[in-house]
Structure formats: C-alpha cells, structure tokens
Amino acid sequence: MIGAKFGKTSTIRFGLFLSSLLLGFTFVSPLHAEVKLKPSTTSSGYLALLLVNESPFPGESGWVSETDTKDTMLSILWVCDNRISNIPSGYRQSQVAATTTNNIIDVITVGGEKGQCDGFYRDANGTPRTVPRIQKRVDYLTKIANQGSPGKFARLLNYAQGLANAYNSGGITQAELFARVTQIQQIPVTGRAYSWMTNSDTYSPGGNFVRIPDSKQGKLGGNRFFTLRKLDE
C-alpha cells in the first residue's frame, strides 16, 4: 500500500485542519457585506432613502467622518419627528411643518417635488415617490457597499435603515444633539432642531428659525441645522 505523500505546504495545511478539528473550530472565508435597503414603497424604506439622500458618503461633498454622517442622519430624523411630536409653545404645527399631520411621510413630502424635502413628493394617487436621481445614487452607494468586506458604506446604509426601522417600530432611542440648546447669541430659543438646509450663508428658512452655530454642532454632513426662536408665553 502506497501511503499518502505530503509536501511541505500540504503538511502545514493538513496540520492546521487537524488542529482545527481538535480545537473544535474551522476556518471560514472573510465576511462579505450584504446591504439591502427596504423597498421605497414601505414607510421605513422611504424614510431610509431620505436619511441617505441628505447625508454625505466617503468621497462626496460634505464628508467629514462616519460619525459625522451618522449624526447627520439622526439629526434629520429628529427634525422630521420634532415637526410632529415637539411643536414648541406658541407655535402651530402648520407654521413649523407647513402641514398638519401625525405621519412622518406627510412631513417629508409636503409641498411636492420642490417642497420641504427636495425630490420627495406624493404622486397624483397619493403614493410617496422620489425623483430618479435619488434612487440612482442610493443604488450606486449600495453597489459599492456590497463589494468586499463590510466597510463605511455598508455600515452607513445599514445605520440609516436601522434608524428608519426603529422609528416605525416605536420611535427614536438616541438623544437629540440640540435638545438642550436654549440660547444662541443672546436669542432665547426653544431647543431641538426644526429645519436643515445645505450649509451656506445664502440659505435660510427665514421667519423665526435660528441658525445653530458650529460651536453647538449645528453643521453636520454639509448641512446647517436650525432651531426656533422662543416666543413669549
């Protein structure tokens, strides 16, 4: 009987395999990213689209870090929810959100394609839609995220979908960055953010909205966040 013959490399591989059996574990191939956002026809999928669309990814304008982009997503979600659940004393919801509703999709789509959230709207049948460029970008980001092992793209997309899922299941669990802001340049403010826009001195929602400065983390992901002037009670 001719015995099995192992070269040096084969002997090492056999030894490693035998050791793994004796130690009770086996080697596995490296992990591959698997990102799949929910369909935009679902409430959580549509909300995730907004969070991704308004936040920068590596290589894009406004990108600072993974933490900064996650804070951007969370703050945008808080703005939308604040327009429903945290209307300050002296204000009406219609003044803050341009609508009266308890549905976050209404907050996002009010005003049509060029309304409160650019590119997000309801069609003639009332179905939430987005302009093509939004889904095209998200598809591109998802394609990058699913190449190789999990990285920043995968973590950010999964974070956005996780925030949306949690919101639709019961609300926001993470604290809002601006909840305790009470004064800005001698102006009493309500705290919490109620608007965001591209960070530029030329952009402002006007009215009683007050720009949150960099010193209070008001600049996130290339966006500027705004709170409201506190009204006399």
Coordinates of N, CA and C in Angstrom, one line a residue:
M1 N 0.8 -1.2 0.0 CA 0.0 0.0 0.0 C 0.9 1.2 0.0
I2 N 0.6 2.1 -0.9 CA 1.4 3.3 -1.0 C 0.7 4.3 -0.1
G3 N 1.5 4.9 0.9 CA 1.0 5.8 1.8 C 0.8 7.2 1.2
A4 N 0.0 8.0 1.8 CA -0.2 9.4 1.3 C 1.0 10.2 1.4
K5 N 1.3 11.0 0.5 CA 2.5 11.8 0.4 C 2.2 13.3 0.5
F6 N 2.8 14.0 1.4 CA 2.5 15.4 1.6 C 3.8 16.2 1.4
G7 N 3.7 17.2 0.6 CA 4.8 18.2 0.5 C 4.8 19.1 1.7
K8 N 5.7 20.0 1.8 CA 5.8 20.9 3.0 C 4.5 21.7 3.2
T9 N 4.0 22.3 2.1 CA 2.8 23.1 2.1 C 1.6 22.3 2.5
S10 N 1.5 21.1 1.9 CA 0.4 20.2 2.2 C 0.4 19.8 3.7
T11 N 1.6 19.5 4.2 CA 1.7 19.1 5.6 C 1.2 20.2 6.5
I12 N 1.6 21.5 6.2 CA 1.1 22.6 7.1 C -0.4 22.7 7.0
R13 N -1.0 22.6 5.8 CA -2.4 22.7 5.7 C -3.1 21.6 6.4
F14 N -2.6 20.4 6.3 CA -3.2 19.2 6.9 C -3.1 19.4 8.5
G15 N -2.0 19.9 8.9 CA -1.8 20.1 10.3 C -2.8 21.2 10.9
L16 N -3.0 22.3 10.1 CA -3.9 23.3 10.5 C -5.3 22.7 10.6
F17 N -5.7 21.9 9.6 CA -7.0 21.4 9.5 C -7.3 20.4 10.7
L18 N -6.2 19.6 11.0 CA -6.4 18.6 12.1 C -6.5 19.4 13.4
S19 N -5.7 20.4 13.5 CA -5.7 21.2 14.8 C -7.1 21.9 15.0
S20 N -7.7 22.3 13.9 CA -9.0 23.0 14.0 C -10.0 22.0 14.4
L21 N -9.9 20.8 14.0 CA -10.9 19.7 14.4 C -10.7 19.4 15.9
L22 N -9.5 19.3 16.3 CA -9.2 19.0 17.7 C -9.6 20.1 18.6
L23 N -9.5 21.4 18.1 CA -9.9 22.5 19.0 C -11.4 22.9 18.9
G24 N -12.1 22.2 17.9 CA -13.5 22.5 17.8 C -13.9 23.6 17.0
F25 N -13.0 24.1 16.1 CA -13.5 25.2 15.2 C -12.9 24.9 13.8
T26 N -13.5 25.6 12.8 CA -13.0 25.5 11.5 C -12.8 26.9 10.9
F27 N -12.0 27.1 9.9 CA -11.7 28.4 9.3 C -12.8 28.7 8.4
V28 N -13.2 30.0 8.3 CA -14.2 30.5 7.4 C -13.7 31.5 6.5
S29 N -14.3 31.7 5.4 CA -13.8 32.8 4.5 C -14.2 34.1 5.0
P30 N -13.5 35.2 4.6 CA -13.8 36.5 5.1 C -15.2 36.9 4.8
L31 N -15.8 37.8 5.7 CA -17.2 38.2 5.6 C -17.3 39.1 4.4
H32 N -18.5 39.1 3.7 CA -18.8 40.0 2.6 C -20.0 40.8 3.1
A33 N -19.9 42.1 2.7 CA -21.0 43.0 3.0 C -22.3 42.5 2.3
E34 N -23.4 42.7 3.0 CA -24.7 42.4 2.5 C -25.7 43.5 2.9
V35 N -25.8 44.5 2.0 CA -26.7 45.6 2.3 C -27.9 45.5 1.4
K36 N -29.1 45.6 2.0 CA -30.3 45.6 1.2 C -31.3 46.5 1.9
L37 N -31.5 47.7 1.4 CA -32.4 48.6 1.9 C -33.8 48.1 1.6
K38 N -34.8 48.5 2.5 CA -36.1 48.1 2.3 C -36.7 48.8 1.1
P39 N -37.7 48.3 0.4 CA -38.3 49.0 -0.8 C -38.8 50.4 -0.4
S40 N -38.7 51.3 -1.3 CA -39.2 52.7 -1.0 C -40.7 52.7 -1.0
T41 N -41.4 51.6 -1.3 CA -42.8 51.6 -1.2 C -43.3 51.3 0.3
T42 N -42.3 51.0 1.1 CA -42.6 50.8 2.6 C -42.2 52.1 3.3
S43 N -42.9 52.4 4.4 CA -42.6 53.6 5.2 C -41.2 53.6 5.6
S44 N -40.6 52.5 6.2 CA -39.2 52.6 6.7 C -38.2 52.6 5.5
G45 N -38.6 52.1 4.4 CA -37.7 52.2 3.2 C -37.6 53.6 2.7
Y46 N -38.8 54.2 2.6 CA -38.9 55.6 2.1 C -38.1 56.6 3.1
L47 N -38.3 56.4 4.4 CA -37.6 57.2 5.4 C -36.1 57.0 5.3
A48 N -35.7 55.7 5.1 CA -34.2 55.5 4.9 C -33.7 56.2 3.7
L49 N -34.4 56.2 2.6 CA -34.0 57.0 1.4 C -33.7 58.4 1.8
L50 N -34.6 59.0 2.5 CA -34.3 60.4 2.9 C -33.1 60.6 3.7
L51 N -32.8 59.7 4.7 CA -31.7 59.8 5.6 C -30.4 59.7 4.7
V52 N -30.4 58.7 3.8 CA -29.2 58.5 2.9 C -29.0 59.7 2.0
N53 N -30.1 60.1 1.4 CA -30.0 61.2 0.4 C -29.5 62.5 0.9
E54 N -29.8 62.8 2.2 CA -29.4 64.1 2.8 C -28.1 64.0 3.5
S55 N -27.4 62.9 3.4 CA -26.2 62.7 4.2 C -25.0 62.3 3.3
P56 N -23.8 62.9 3.5 CA -22.7 62.6 2.6 C -22.0 61.2 2.9
F57 N -21.5 60.6 1.9 CA -20.7 59.4 2.0 C -19.3 59.6 1.6
P58 N -18.3 58.7 1.9 CA -16.9 59.0 1.6 C -16.7 59.4 0.1
G59 N -15.9 60.5 -0.1 CA -15.7 61.0 -1.4 C -16.6 62.0 -1.9
E60 N -17.7 62.3 -1.2 CA -18.7 63.2 -1.6 C -18.5 64.6 -0.9
S61 N -19.1 65.6 -1.4 CA -19.0 66.9 -0.8 C -19.7 66.9 0.6
G62 N -19.0 67.4 1.6 CA -19.6 67.5 2.9 C -19.1 66.3 3.8
W63 N -18.4 65.3 3.2 CA -18.0 64.2 4.0 C -16.9 64.6 5.0
V64 N -17.1 64.2 6.3 CA -16.1 64.5 7.3 C -15.7 63.2 7.9
S65 N -16.6 62.4 8.4 CA -16.3 61.1 9.0 C -17.6 60.3 9.1
E66 N -17.4 59.0 9.5 CA -18.5 58.1 9.6 C -19.4 58.6 10.8
T67 N -18.8 59.1 11.8 CA -19.6 59.6 13.0 C -20.4 60.8 12.6
D68 N -19.8 61.7 11.8 CA -20.5 62.9 11.4 C -21.7 62.6 10.5
T69 N -21.5 61.7 9.6 CA -22.6 61.3 8.8 C -23.7 60.6 9.6
K70 N -23.4 59.8 10.5 CA -24.4 59.1 11.4 C -25.1 60.2 12.2
D71 N -24.4 61.2 12.7 CA -25.1 62.3 13.5 C -26.0 63.1 12.5
T72 N -25.6 63.2 11.3 CA -26.5 63.9 10.3 C -27.8 63.2 10.1
M73 N -27.7 61.9 9.9 CA -28.9 61.1 9.7 C -29.8 61.1 10.9
L74 N -29.2 61.0 12.1 CA -30.0 61.0 13.3 C -30.7 62.4 13.5
S75 N -30.0 63.5 13.2 CA -30.5 64.8 13.4 C -31.6 65.1 12.4
I76 N -31.5 64.6 11.2 CA -32.5 64.8 10.2 C -33.8 64.0 10.6
L77 N -33.6 62.9 11.1 CA -34.8 62.1 11.7 C -35.5 62.9 12.8
W78 N -34.7 63.5 13.7 CA -35.2 64.2 14.8 C -36.0 65.5 14.3
V79 N -35.5 66.1 13.2 CA -36.2 67.3 12.7 C -37.6 66.9 12.2
C80 N -37.6 65.8 11.5 CA -38.9 65.3 11.0 C -39.9 65.0 12.1
D81 N -39.4 64.3 13.1 CA -40.2 63.9 14.3 C -40.6 65.1 15.1
N82 N -39.7 66.1 15.3 CA -40.0 67.3 16.1 C -41.1 68.1 15.4
R83 N -41.2 68.0 14.1 CA -42.3 68.7 13.4 C -43.7 68.0 13.6
I84 N -43.6 66.9 14.3 CA -44.9 66.2 14.6 C -45.1 66.2 16.1
S85 N -44.1 65.8 16.9 CA -44.2 65.5 18.3 C -43.8 66.6 19.3
N86 N -43.0 67.5 18.8 CA -42.4 68.5 19.7 C -42.6 70.0 19.2
I87 N -43.9 70.3 18.9 CA -44.1 71.7 18.5 C -44.0 72.6 19.7
P88 N -43.2 73.6 19.6 CA -42.9 74.5 20.8 C -44.2 75.3 21.2
S89 N -44.2 75.7 22.5 CA -45.3 76.5 22.9 C -45.4 77.8 22.1
G90 N -46.6 78.2 21.7 CA -46.8 79.4 21.0 C -46.8 79.2 19.5
Y91 N -46.4 78.0 19.0 CA -46.4 77.7 17.6 C -47.5 76.7 17.2
R92 N -47.9 76.8 16.0 CA -48.8 75.8 15.4 C -48.0 74.9 14.5
Q93 N -48.4 73.6 14.4 CA -47.7 72.7 13.6 C -47.6 73.2 12.2
S94 N -48.7 73.8 11.7 CA -48.7 74.3 10.3 C -47.6 75.4 10.1
Q95 N -47.2 76.1 11.1 CA -46.2 77.1 11.0 C -44.8 76.5 10.9
V96 N -44.6 75.4 11.6 CA -43.3 74.8 11.6 C -43.1 73.8 10.5
A97 N -44.2 73.0 10.2 CA -44.0 71.9 9.2 C -44.7 72.1 7.9
A98 N -45.5 73.2 7.8 CA -46.2 73.5 6.6 C -47.3 72.5 6.3
T99 N -47.7 71.8 7.3 CA -48.8 70.8 7.2 C -49.3 70.5 8.6
T100 N -50.4 69.8 8.7 CA -50.9 69.3 10.0 C -51.1 67.8 9.9
T101 N -50.3 67.1 10.6 CA -50.3 65.6 10.4 C -49.6 64.9 11.6
N102 N -49.8 63.6 11.7 CA -49.0 62.8 12.7 C -48.2 61.7 11.9
N103 N -48.1 61.9 10.6 CA -47.5 61.0 9.7 C -46.2 61.5 9.2
I104 N -45.0 60.9 9.4 CA -43.7 61.4 9.0 C -43.6 61.5 7.5
I105 N -44.3 60.6 6.8 CA -44.2 60.7 5.3 C -44.8 62.0 4.8
D106 N -45.9 62.4 5.5 CA -46.5 63.7 5.1 C -45.5 64.9 5.3
V107 N -44.8 64.8 6.4 CA -43.8 65.8 6.8 C -42.7 65.9 5.7
I108 N -42.3 64.8 5.2 CA -41.3 64.7 4.2 C -41.8 65.2 2.8
T109 N -43.0 64.8 2.4 CA -43.5 65.1 1.1 C -44.3 66.4 0.9
V110 N -44.6 67.1 2.0 CA -45.4 68.2 1.9 C -44.8 69.3 0.9
G111 N -45.6 69.9 0.1 CA -45.1 70.9 -0.8 C -44.7 70.3 -2.2
G112 N -44.7 69.0 -2.4 CA -44.4 68.4 -3.7 C -43.0 68.3 -3.9
E113 N -42.6 68.0 -5.2 CA -41.3 67.7 -5.6 C -40.2 68.7 -5.2
K114 N -40.6 70.0 -5.2 CA -39.7 71.0 -4.7 C -40.1 71.6 -3.4
G115 N -40.7 70.8 -2.6 CA -41.3 71.3 -1.3 C -40.3 71.2 -0.2
Q116 N -40.7 70.7 1.0 CA -39.9 70.7 2.2 C -38.6 69.8 2.0
C117 N -38.7 68.7 1.4 CA -37.6 67.8 1.1 C -37.4 67.7 -0.4
D118 N -36.5 68.3 -1.0 CA -36.3 68.4 -2.4 C -36.2 67.0 -3.0
G119 N -37.1 66.7 -4.0 CA -37.1 65.4 -4.6 C -38.0 64.3 -4.0
F120 N -38.6 64.7 -2.9 CA -39.6 63.7 -2.3 C -41.0 64.3 -2.4
Y121 N -41.9 63.5 -2.8 CA -43.3 64.0 -3.1 C -44.3 62.9 -3.2
R122 N -45.5 63.2 -3.2 CA -46.6 62.2 -3.5 C -47.1 62.4 -4.9
D123 N -47.4 61.3 -5.6 CA -47.9 61.5 -6.9 C -49.4 61.7 -6.9
A124 N -50.0 61.7 -8.1 CA -51.4 62.1 -8.2 C -52.3 61.1 -7.4
N125 N -51.8 59.9 -7.2 CA -52.6 58.9 -6.4 C -52.3 59.0 -4.9
G126 N -51.4 59.9 -4.5 CA -51.0 60.0 -3.1 C -49.9 59.0 -2.7
T127 N -49.3 58.4 -3.6 CA -48.2 57.4 -3.3 C -46.9 58.2 -3.2
P128 N -46.1 57.9 -2.1 CA -44.8 58.6 -2.0 C -43.8 58.2 -3.1
R129 N -43.2 59.2 -3.7 CA -42.2 59.0 -4.8 C -41.0 59.8 -4.5
T130 N -40.0 59.5 -5.3 CA -38.8 60.3 -5.3 C -38.4 60.6 -6.8
V131 N -37.6 61.6 -7.1 CA -37.2 61.9 -8.4 C -36.1 60.8 -8.7
P132 N -35.8 60.5 -10.0 CA -34.9 59.4 -10.3 C -33.5 59.5 -9.8
R133 N -33.0 60.7 -9.6 CA -31.6 60.9 -9.2 C -31.4 60.3 -7.8
I134 N -32.4 60.3 -7.0 CA -32.3 59.9 -5.6 C -32.1 58.4 -5.5
Q135 N -32.9 57.6 -6.2 CA -32.8 56.2 -6.2 C -31.5 55.8 -6.9
K136 N -31.1 56.5 -8.0 CA -29.9 56.2 -8.7 C -28.7 56.3 -7.8
R137 N -28.6 57.3 -7.0 CA -27.5 57.5 -6.1 C -27.5 56.4 -5.0
V138 N -28.6 56.1 -4.5 CA -28.7 55.1 -3.4 C -28.3 53.7 -4.0
D139 N -28.7 53.4 -5.2 CA -28.3 52.1 -5.9 C -26.8 52.1 -6.0
Y140 N -26.2 53.2 -6.4 CA -24.8 53.3 -6.6 C -24.0 53.0 -5.3
L141 N -24.5 53.7 -4.2 CA -23.9 53.5 -2.9 C -24.1 52.1 -2.4
T142 N -25.2 51.5 -2.7 CA -25.4 50.1 -2.3 C -24.5 49.1 -3.0
K143 N -24.3 49.4 -4.3 CA -23.4 48.6 -5.1 C -22.0 48.6 -4.5
I144 N -21.5 49.8 -4.2 CA -20.2 50.0 -3.6 C -20.1 49.2 -2.2
A145 N -21.2 49.4 -1.4 CA -21.2 48.8 -0.1 C -21.1 47.3 -0.2
N146 N -21.7 46.7 -1.2 CA -21.7 45.2 -1.3 C -20.5 44.6 -2.0
Q147 N -19.5 45.4 -2.2 CA -18.3 44.9 -2.8 C -17.2 44.6 -1.6
G148 N -16.8 43.4 -1.5 CA -15.8 43.1 -0.5 C -16.3 43.0 0.9
S149 N -15.5 43.1 1.9 CA -15.9 43.0 3.3 C -16.6 44.3 3.7
P150 N -17.4 44.2 4.8 CA -18.2 45.4 5.2 C -17.3 46.5 5.6
G151 N -17.7 47.7 5.1 CA -16.9 48.9 5.4 C -17.8 50.1 5.7
K152 N -17.3 51.3 5.5 CA -18.1 52.5 5.8 C -19.4 52.6 5.1
F153 N -19.4 52.3 3.8 CA -20.6 52.4 3.0 C -21.7 51.5 3.6
A154 N -21.3 50.2 3.8 CA -22.2 49.2 4.4 C -22.8 49.7 5.7
R155 N -21.9 50.1 6.6 CA -22.3 50.5 7.9 C -23.2 51.7 7.9
L156 N -22.9 52.7 7.0 CA -23.8 53.8 7.0 C -25.2 53.5 6.4
L157 N -25.2 52.7 5.4 CA -26.5 52.3 4.8 C -27.3 51.5 5.8
N158 N -26.7 50.6 6.5 CA -27.4 49.8 7.5 C -27.8 50.7 8.7
Y159 N -27.0 51.7 9.0 CA -27.4 52.6 10.1 C -28.7 53.3 9.7
A160 N -28.7 53.8 8.5 CA -29.9 54.6 8.0 C -31.1 53.7 8.1
Q161 N -31.0 52.5 7.6 CA -32.2 51.6 7.6 C -32.6 51.2 9.0
G162 N -31.6 51.1 9.9 CA -31.8 50.7 11.3 C -32.6 51.8 12.0
L163 N -32.2 53.1 11.7 CA -32.9 54.2 12.3 C -34.4 54.2 11.8
A164 N -34.6 54.0 10.6 CA -35.9 54.1 10.0 C -36.8 52.9 10.6
N165 N -36.2 51.7 10.7 CA -36.9 50.6 11.2 C -37.3 50.9 12.7
A166 N -36.4 51.4 13.4 CA -36.6 51.6 14.9 C -37.7 52.7 15.0
Y167 N -37.7 53.7 14.2 CA -38.6 54.8 14.2 C -40.0 54.2 14.0
N168 N -40.2 53.4 13.0 CA -41.5 52.9 12.7 C -42.0 51.8 13.7
S169 N -41.0 51.3 14.4 CA -41.4 50.3 15.4 C -41.7 50.9 16.8
G170 N -41.3 52.1 17.0 CA -41.6 52.7 18.3 C -41.0 54.1 18.6
G171 N -40.1 54.6 17.7 CA -39.6 55.9 17.9 C -38.1 55.9 17.9
I172 N -37.5 57.0 18.3 CA -36.1 57.3 18.3 C -35.5 57.0 19.7
T173 N -34.5 56.2 19.7 CA -33.9 55.8 21.0 C -32.7 56.7 21.4
Q174 N -32.0 57.2 20.3 CA -30.8 58.1 20.6 C -31.2 59.5 20.9
A175 N -30.5 60.1 21.8 CA -30.7 61.5 22.2 C -30.5 62.5 21.1
E176 N -31.3 63.6 21.1 CA -31.1 64.6 20.1 C -29.9 65.5 20.5
L177 N -29.1 65.9 19.5 CA -27.9 66.7 19.8 C -28.3 68.1 20.3
F178 N -29.4 68.6 19.8 CA -29.8 70.0 20.0 C -30.9 70.2 21.0
A179 N -31.3 69.2 21.7 CA -32.4 69.3 22.6 C -32.2 70.3 23.8
R180 N -31.0 70.5 24.2 CA -30.7 71.4 25.3 C -30.1 72.7 24.9
V181 N -30.2 73.1 23.7 CA -29.8 74.4 23.2 C -30.9 75.4 23.6
T182 N -30.6 76.4 24.5 CA -31.6 77.3 25.0 C -31.3 78.8 24.6
Q183 N -30.1 79.0 24.1 CA -29.8 80.4 23.8 C -28.7 80.4 22.7
I184 N -28.9 81.3 21.7 CA -27.9 81.5 20.6 C -27.7 83.0 20.4
Q185 N -26.5 83.4 20.7 CA -26.2 84.8 20.5 C -27.2 85.7 21.2
Q186 N -27.5 85.5 22.4 CA -28.4 86.3 23.2 C -29.9 86.1 22.9
I187 N -30.2 85.2 21.9 CA -31.5 84.9 21.5 C -32.1 83.7 22.2
P188 N -33.1 83.8 23.0 CA -33.7 82.6 23.6 C -34.3 81.7 22.6
V189 N -34.0 80.5 22.6 CA -34.5 79.5 21.6 C -35.2 78.3 22.3
T190 N -36.0 77.6 21.5 CA -36.8 76.5 22.0 C -36.0 75.3 22.3
G191 N -34.8 75.1 21.7 CA -34.1 73.9 21.8 C -34.7 73.0 20.7
R192 N -34.0 71.9 20.3 CA -34.3 71.0 19.3 C -34.2 71.6 17.9
A193 N -34.0 70.8 16.9 CA -33.8 71.3 15.5 C -35.2 71.1 14.8
Y194 N -35.5 72.1 14.0 CA -36.8 72.0 13.2 C -36.6 72.2 11.7
S195 N -35.4 72.4 11.3 CA -35.1 72.5 9.9 C -33.6 72.3 9.6
W196 N -33.3 71.9 8.4 CA -31.9 71.8 7.9 C -31.9 72.2 6.5
M197 N -30.8 72.8 6.1 CA -30.5 73.2 4.7 C -29.1 73.0 4.4
T198 N -28.7 73.0 3.1 CA -27.3 73.0 2.7 C -26.6 74.1 3.4
N199 N -25.4 73.8 4.0 CA -24.7 74.8 4.8 C -24.1 75.9 3.9
S200 N -24.8 77.0 3.9 CA -24.4 78.2 3.1 C -25.0 79.4 3.8
D201 N -24.3 80.5 3.8 CA -24.8 81.7 4.3 C -26.0 82.3 3.5
T202 N -26.1 81.8 2.3 CA -27.2 82.3 1.4 C -28.5 81.5 1.6
Y203 N -28.4 80.4 2.4 CA -29.6 79.6 2.6 C -30.1 79.7 4.0
S204 N -31.4 80.0 4.1 CA -32.0 80.2 5.5 C -33.5 80.0 5.3
P205 N -34.1 79.2 6.2 CA -35.6 79.1 6.2 C -36.4 80.3 6.6
G206 N -35.7 81.3 7.1 CA -36.3 82.6 7.4 C -37.2 82.5 8.6
G207 N -38.1 83.6 8.8 CA -39.0 83.6 9.9 C -38.3 83.5 11.2
N208 N -38.9 82.7 12.1 CA -38.4 82.5 13.5 C -37.3 81.4 13.6
F209 N -36.9 80.9 12.5 CA -35.8 79.9 12.6 C -34.5 80.5 12.9
V210 N -33.7 79.9 13.8 CA -32.5 80.4 14.2 C -31.3 79.4 13.9
R211 N -30.3 79.9 13.2 CA -29.2 79.1 12.8 C -28.4 78.6 14.0
I212 N -28.2 77.3 14.1 CA -27.4 76.7 15.2 C -25.9 76.8 14.8
P213 N -25.1 77.4 15.6 CA -23.7 77.6 15.2 C -22.8 76.4 15.3
D214 N -21.6 76.5 14.7 CA -20.7 75.4 14.8 C -20.4 75.0 16.2
S215 N -20.3 76.0 17.1 CA -20.0 75.7 18.5 C -21.0 74.8 19.2
K216 N -22.2 74.7 18.6 CA -23.2 73.8 19.2 C -23.5 72.7 18.2
Q217 N -22.5 72.4 17.3 CA -22.6 71.2 16.4 C -23.7 71.4 15.3
G218 N -24.0 72.7 15.0 CA -25.1 73.0 14.0 C -24.7 72.6 12.6
K219 N -23.4 72.4 12.3 CA -23.0 72.0 11.0 C -22.7 70.5 11.0
L220 N -23.5 69.8 10.2 CA -23.3 68.3 10.1 C -23.5 67.9 8.7
G221 N -22.5 67.1 8.2 CA -22.7 66.5 6.9 C -22.9 67.5 5.8
G222 N -22.3 68.7 5.9 CA -22.5 69.7 4.8 C -23.9 70.4 4.9
N223 N -24.6 70.1 6.0 CA -25.9 70.7 6.3 C -25.8 71.7 7.5
R224 N -26.7 72.6 7.5 CA -26.8 73.5 8.6 C -28.2 73.3 9.3
F225 N -28.2 73.1 10.6 CA -29.5 72.9 11.3 C -30.0 74.1 12.0
F226 N -31.3 74.2 12.1 CA -31.9 75.4 12.7 C -32.9 75.0 13.8
T227 N -32.9 75.9 14.8 CA -33.9 75.7 15.9 C -34.9 76.9 15.7
L228 N -35.7 77.1 16.7 CA -36.7 78.2 16.7 C -36.6 79.2 17.8
R229 N -36.9 80.4 17.5 CA -36.9 81.5 18.5 C -38.0 81.2 19.5
K230 N -37.6 81.3 20.8 CA -38.6 81.1 21.8 C -39.6 82.3 21.9
L231 N -40.9 82.0 21.9 CA -41.9 83.0 21.9 C -42.2 83.3 23.4
D232 N -42.6 84.6 23.6 CA -43.0 85.0 25.0 C -44.3 84.2 25.3
E233 N -44.3 83.7 26.5 CA -45.5 83.0 27.0 C -46.5 83.9 27.7

